[in-house]
């Protein structure tokens, strides 16, 4: 076989491999999307009635929060896709701020503070991290935990899961684009080397 023949059939074979890889990547992307959507659907999450820009604004105003309402809307909608998961997560953040008086986890003390606790022992939310100035829980005899702070632990865990679903859906989309690019490059190479 001549050098030109080797190059021609080598190009056709390489193009065929790119087509095969492209198809495989597209199939993997579609499977990945199905997994993300199925997992979200199994959680049976539905947006609360205030999860729209207009619906959340009264709560933001009442709590005097320095945040903007998300521009997405999942009020009454099932959370069954990555983009809806991200939107739901944004509204959860506002709900947690409303519940904690506008403070995030790092601004909140670990314990409820006793009346008369010195200002330098208080956290921005009026609680404390110093057990010496903590209220004592009458049932346990130990420092009383700041329950509002636990809202953030739960919110962060749930929001992280939802944000991972969103990121996964973006990775699936990227994978799909790469698969199509491989497929087109392979077809182009086969046509070029076959001519």
Tab-separated table of C-alpha atoms in Angstrom:
chain	number	residue	atom	x	y	z
A	1	UNK	CA	0.000	0.000	0.000
A	2	UNK	CA	1.284	3.435	-0.863
A	3	UNK	CA	2.011	6.161	1.659
A	4	UNK	CA	-1.012	8.088	0.402
A	5	UNK	CA	-3.223	5.032	0.855
A	6	UNK	CA	-1.994	4.530	4.415
A	7	UNK	CA	-2.698	8.173	5.243
A	8	UNK	CA	-6.112	7.997	3.610
A	9	UNK	CA	-7.267	4.852	5.420
A	10	UNK	CA	-5.606	5.966	8.634
A	11	UNK	CA	-7.622	9.195	8.461
A	12	UNK	CA	-10.809	7.254	7.788
A	13	UNK	CA	-10.086	4.943	10.741
A	14	UNK	CA	-9.309	7.918	13.001
A	15	UNK	CA	-12.537	9.574	11.889
A	16	UNK	CA	-14.428	6.372	12.640
A	17	UNK	CA	-12.920	6.300	16.130
A	18	UNK	CA	-13.938	9.920	16.724
A	19	UNK	CA	-17.481	9.088	15.597
A	20	UNK	CA	-17.569	6.106	17.989
A	21	UNK	CA	-16.202	8.194	20.882
A	22	UNK	CA	-18.681	10.967	20.077
A	23	UNK	CA	-21.606	8.561	20.182
A	24	UNK	CA	-20.347	7.025	23.449
A	25	UNK	CA	-19.957	10.461	25.078
A	26	UNK	CA	-23.441	11.526	23.950
A	27	UNK	CA	-24.936	8.333	25.407
A	28	UNK	CA	-23.067	8.905	28.700
A	29	UNK	CA	-24.349	12.490	28.829
A	30	UNK	CA	-27.949	11.361	28.311
A	31	UNK	CA	-27.585	8.687	30.998
A	32	UNK	CA	-26.085	11.282	33.368
A	33	UNK	CA	-28.957	13.678	32.762
A	34	UNK	CA	-31.443	10.905	33.456
A	35	UNK	CA	-29.713	10.061	36.736
A	36	UNK	CA	-29.735	13.691	37.922
A	37	UNK	CA	-33.388	14.215	36.979
A	38	UNK	CA	-34.476	10.858	38.464
A	39	UNK	CA	-32.671	11.469	41.755
A	40	UNK	CA	-34.227	14.907	42.091
A	41	UNK	CA	-37.672	13.530	41.237
A	42	UNK	CA	-37.369	10.860	43.937
A	43	UNK	CA	-36.973	13.565	46.579
A	44	UNK	CA	-40.476	14.899	45.792
A	45	UNK	CA	-39.398	18.505	46.433
A	46	UNK	CA	-41.920	21.169	45.436
A	47	UNK	CA	-41.320	24.910	45.598
A	48	UNK	CA	-43.229	26.715	48.347
A	49	UNK	CA	-45.788	29.347	47.312
A	50	UNK	CA	-43.383	32.217	48.046
A	51	UNK	CA	-40.610	30.917	45.759
A	52	UNK	CA	-41.109	33.544	43.080
A	53	UNK	CA	-39.561	37.023	42.897
A	54	UNK	CA	-42.851	38.706	43.835
A	55	UNK	CA	-43.722	36.046	46.425
A	56	UNK	CA	-40.457	36.306	48.384
A	57	UNK	CA	-40.193	40.096	48.391
A	58	UNK	CA	-42.627	40.680	51.318
A	59	UNK	CA	-40.560	38.296	53.477
A	60	UNK	CA	-37.325	40.034	52.490
A	61	UNK	CA	-38.847	43.409	53.338
A	62	UNK	CA	-40.362	42.231	56.641
A	63	UNK	CA	-37.052	40.728	57.777
A	64	UNK	CA	-35.159	43.821	56.528
A	65	UNK	CA	-32.717	41.642	54.636
A	66	UNK	CA	-30.055	43.161	52.424
A	67	UNK	CA	-30.543	40.637	49.604
A	68	UNK	CA	-32.166	40.629	46.197
A	69	UNK	CA	-34.906	38.196	45.277
A	70	UNK	CA	-33.789	35.477	42.863
A	71	UNK	CA	-34.984	36.044	39.305
A	72	UNK	CA	-36.245	32.476	38.896
A	73	UNK	CA	-39.636	31.015	39.868
A	74	UNK	CA	-40.287	27.545	41.307
A	75	UNK	CA	-43.428	28.361	43.322
A	76	UNK	CA	-45.570	25.211	43.320
A	77	UNK	CA	-43.291	23.499	40.785
A	78	UNK	CA	-41.592	20.124	41.231
A	79	UNK	CA	-37.822	20.357	41.637
A	80	UNK	CA	-36.926	17.862	38.920
A	81	UNK	CA	-34.026	19.467	37.060
A	82	UNK	CA	-30.665	21.019	37.850
A	83	UNK	CA	-31.805	24.557	37.094
A	84	UNK	CA	-34.848	24.218	39.349
A	85	UNK	CA	-32.638	22.736	42.087
A	86	UNK	CA	-30.385	25.801	41.936
A	87	UNK	CA	-33.379	28.128	42.044
A	88	UNK	CA	-34.849	26.298	45.063
A	89	UNK	CA	-31.465	26.564	46.794
A	90	UNK	CA	-31.446	30.351	46.307
A	91	UNK	CA	-34.855	30.663	47.969
A	92	UNK	CA	-33.775	28.342	50.816
A	93	UNK	CA	-30.940	30.765	51.529
A	94	UNK	CA	-33.432	33.613	51.928
A	95	UNK	CA	-35.682	31.477	54.153
A	96	UNK	CA	-32.706	30.699	56.392
A	97	UNK	CA	-31.827	34.404	56.607
A	98	UNK	CA	-35.434	35.198	57.539
A	99	UNK	CA	-35.346	32.547	60.284
A	100	UNK	CA	-32.023	33.695	61.716
A	101	UNK	CA	-32.731	37.430	61.767
A	102	UNK	CA	-30.506	38.035	58.745
A	103	UNK	CA	-27.393	36.410	60.208
A	104	UNK	CA	-25.373	33.656	58.544
A	105	UNK	CA	-23.821	30.741	60.425
A	106	UNK	CA	-20.453	32.411	60.995
A	107	UNK	CA	-22.124	35.439	62.619
A	108	UNK	CA	-24.087	33.392	65.135
A	109	UNK	CA	-22.996	32.282	68.558
A	110	UNK	CA	-22.979	28.673	69.601
A	111	UNK	CA	-25.000	29.302	72.785
A	112	UNK	CA	-27.825	31.525	73.945
A	113	UNK	CA	-26.339	34.345	76.005
A	114	UNK	CA	-27.313	35.159	79.590
A	115	UNK	CA	-28.899	38.560	80.177
A	116	UNK	CA	-26.199	41.092	81.000
A	117	UNK	CA	-23.486	39.365	78.968
A	118	UNK	CA	-20.742	41.901	78.139
A	119	UNK	CA	-20.817	43.167	74.555
A	120	UNK	CA	-17.348	41.803	73.837
A	121	UNK	CA	-18.662	38.297	74.588
A	122	UNK	CA	-21.640	38.558	72.230
A	123	UNK	CA	-21.728	37.513	68.611
A	124	UNK	CA	-23.529	39.762	66.078
A	125	UNK	CA	-26.796	37.845	66.624
A	126	UNK	CA	-26.734	38.448	70.396
A	127	UNK	CA	-25.606	34.933	71.318
A	128	UNK	CA	-22.212	33.858	72.639
A	129	UNK	CA	-19.444	31.340	72.040
A	130	UNK	CA	-18.242	31.555	75.643
A	131	UNK	CA	-19.776	28.913	77.926
A	132	UNK	CA	-19.195	31.208	80.917
A	133	UNK	CA	-21.835	33.603	79.555
A	134	UNK	CA	-24.183	30.973	78.149
A	135	UNK	CA	-27.667	30.367	79.494
A	136	UNK	CA	-28.037	26.986	81.106
A	137	UNK	CA	-30.620	24.601	79.696
A	138	UNK	CA	-32.744	23.552	82.696
A	139	UNK	CA	-33.324	20.069	81.258
A	140	UNK	CA	-29.700	19.184	80.554
A	141	UNK	CA	-27.831	21.479	82.919
A	142	UNK	CA	-25.508	22.363	80.048
A	143	UNK	CA	-25.138	25.566	78.002
A	144	UNK	CA	-28.284	26.148	75.924
A	145	UNK	CA	-27.540	25.772	72.205
A	146	UNK	CA	-28.499	28.514	69.788
A	147	UNK	CA	-31.214	26.681	67.804
A	148	UNK	CA	-31.290	29.357	65.089
A	149	UNK	CA	-27.690	28.446	64.266
A	150	UNK	CA	-28.728	24.866	63.513
A	151	UNK	CA	-31.009	26.162	60.758
A	152	UNK	CA	-27.861	27.071	58.836
A	153	UNK	CA	-26.351	23.617	59.248
A	154	UNK	CA	-29.477	22.067	57.732
A	155	UNK	CA	-29.802	24.743	55.038
A	156	UNK	CA	-26.171	24.363	54.002
A	157	UNK	CA	-26.431	20.575	53.758
A	158	UNK	CA	-29.600	20.681	51.664
A	159	UNK	CA	-28.441	23.585	49.496
A	160	UNK	CA	-25.142	21.824	48.800
A	161	UNK	CA	-27.007	18.757	47.533
A	162	UNK	CA	-29.195	20.914	45.310
A	163	UNK	CA	-26.219	22.885	44.011
A	164	UNK	CA	-24.382	19.643	43.213
A	165	UNK	CA	-27.406	18.577	41.140
A	166	UNK	CA	-27.201	21.901	39.301
A	167	UNK	CA	-23.450	21.547	38.679
A	168	UNK	CA	-24.001	17.972	37.513
A	169	UNK	CA	-26.570	19.151	34.989
A	170	UNK	CA	-24.022	21.677	33.649
A	171	UNK	CA	-21.369	18.966	33.387
A	172	UNK	CA	-23.876	16.790	31.519
A	173	UNK	CA	-24.536	19.653	29.103
A	174	UNK	CA	-20.805	20.183	28.566
A	175	UNK	CA	-20.330	16.455	27.996
A	176	UNK	CA	-23.124	16.464	25.442
A	177	UNK	CA	-21.491	19.357	23.564
A	178	UNK	CA	-18.122	17.553	23.577
A	179	UNK	CA	-19.811	14.387	22.280
A	180	UNK	CA	-21.435	16.267	19.411
A	181	UNK	CA	-18.108	17.967	18.601
A	182	UNK	CA	-16.309	14.608	18.515
A	183	UNK	CA	-19.037	13.151	16.322
A	184	UNK	CA	-18.897	16.054	13.854
A	185	UNK	CA	-15.090	16.056	13.785
A	186	UNK	CA	-15.092	12.326	13.099
A	187	UNK	CA	-17.646	12.599	10.296
A	188	UNK	CA	-15.704	15.494	8.796
A	189	UNK	CA	-12.431	13.543	8.931
A	190	UNK	CA	-14.008	10.481	7.303
A	191	UNK	CA	-15.526	12.604	4.502
A	192	UNK	CA	-12.270	14.500	3.951
A	193	UNK	CA	-10.050	11.401	3.868
A	194	UNK	CA	-12.553	9.442	1.751
A	195	UNK	CA	-12.720	12.091	-0.977
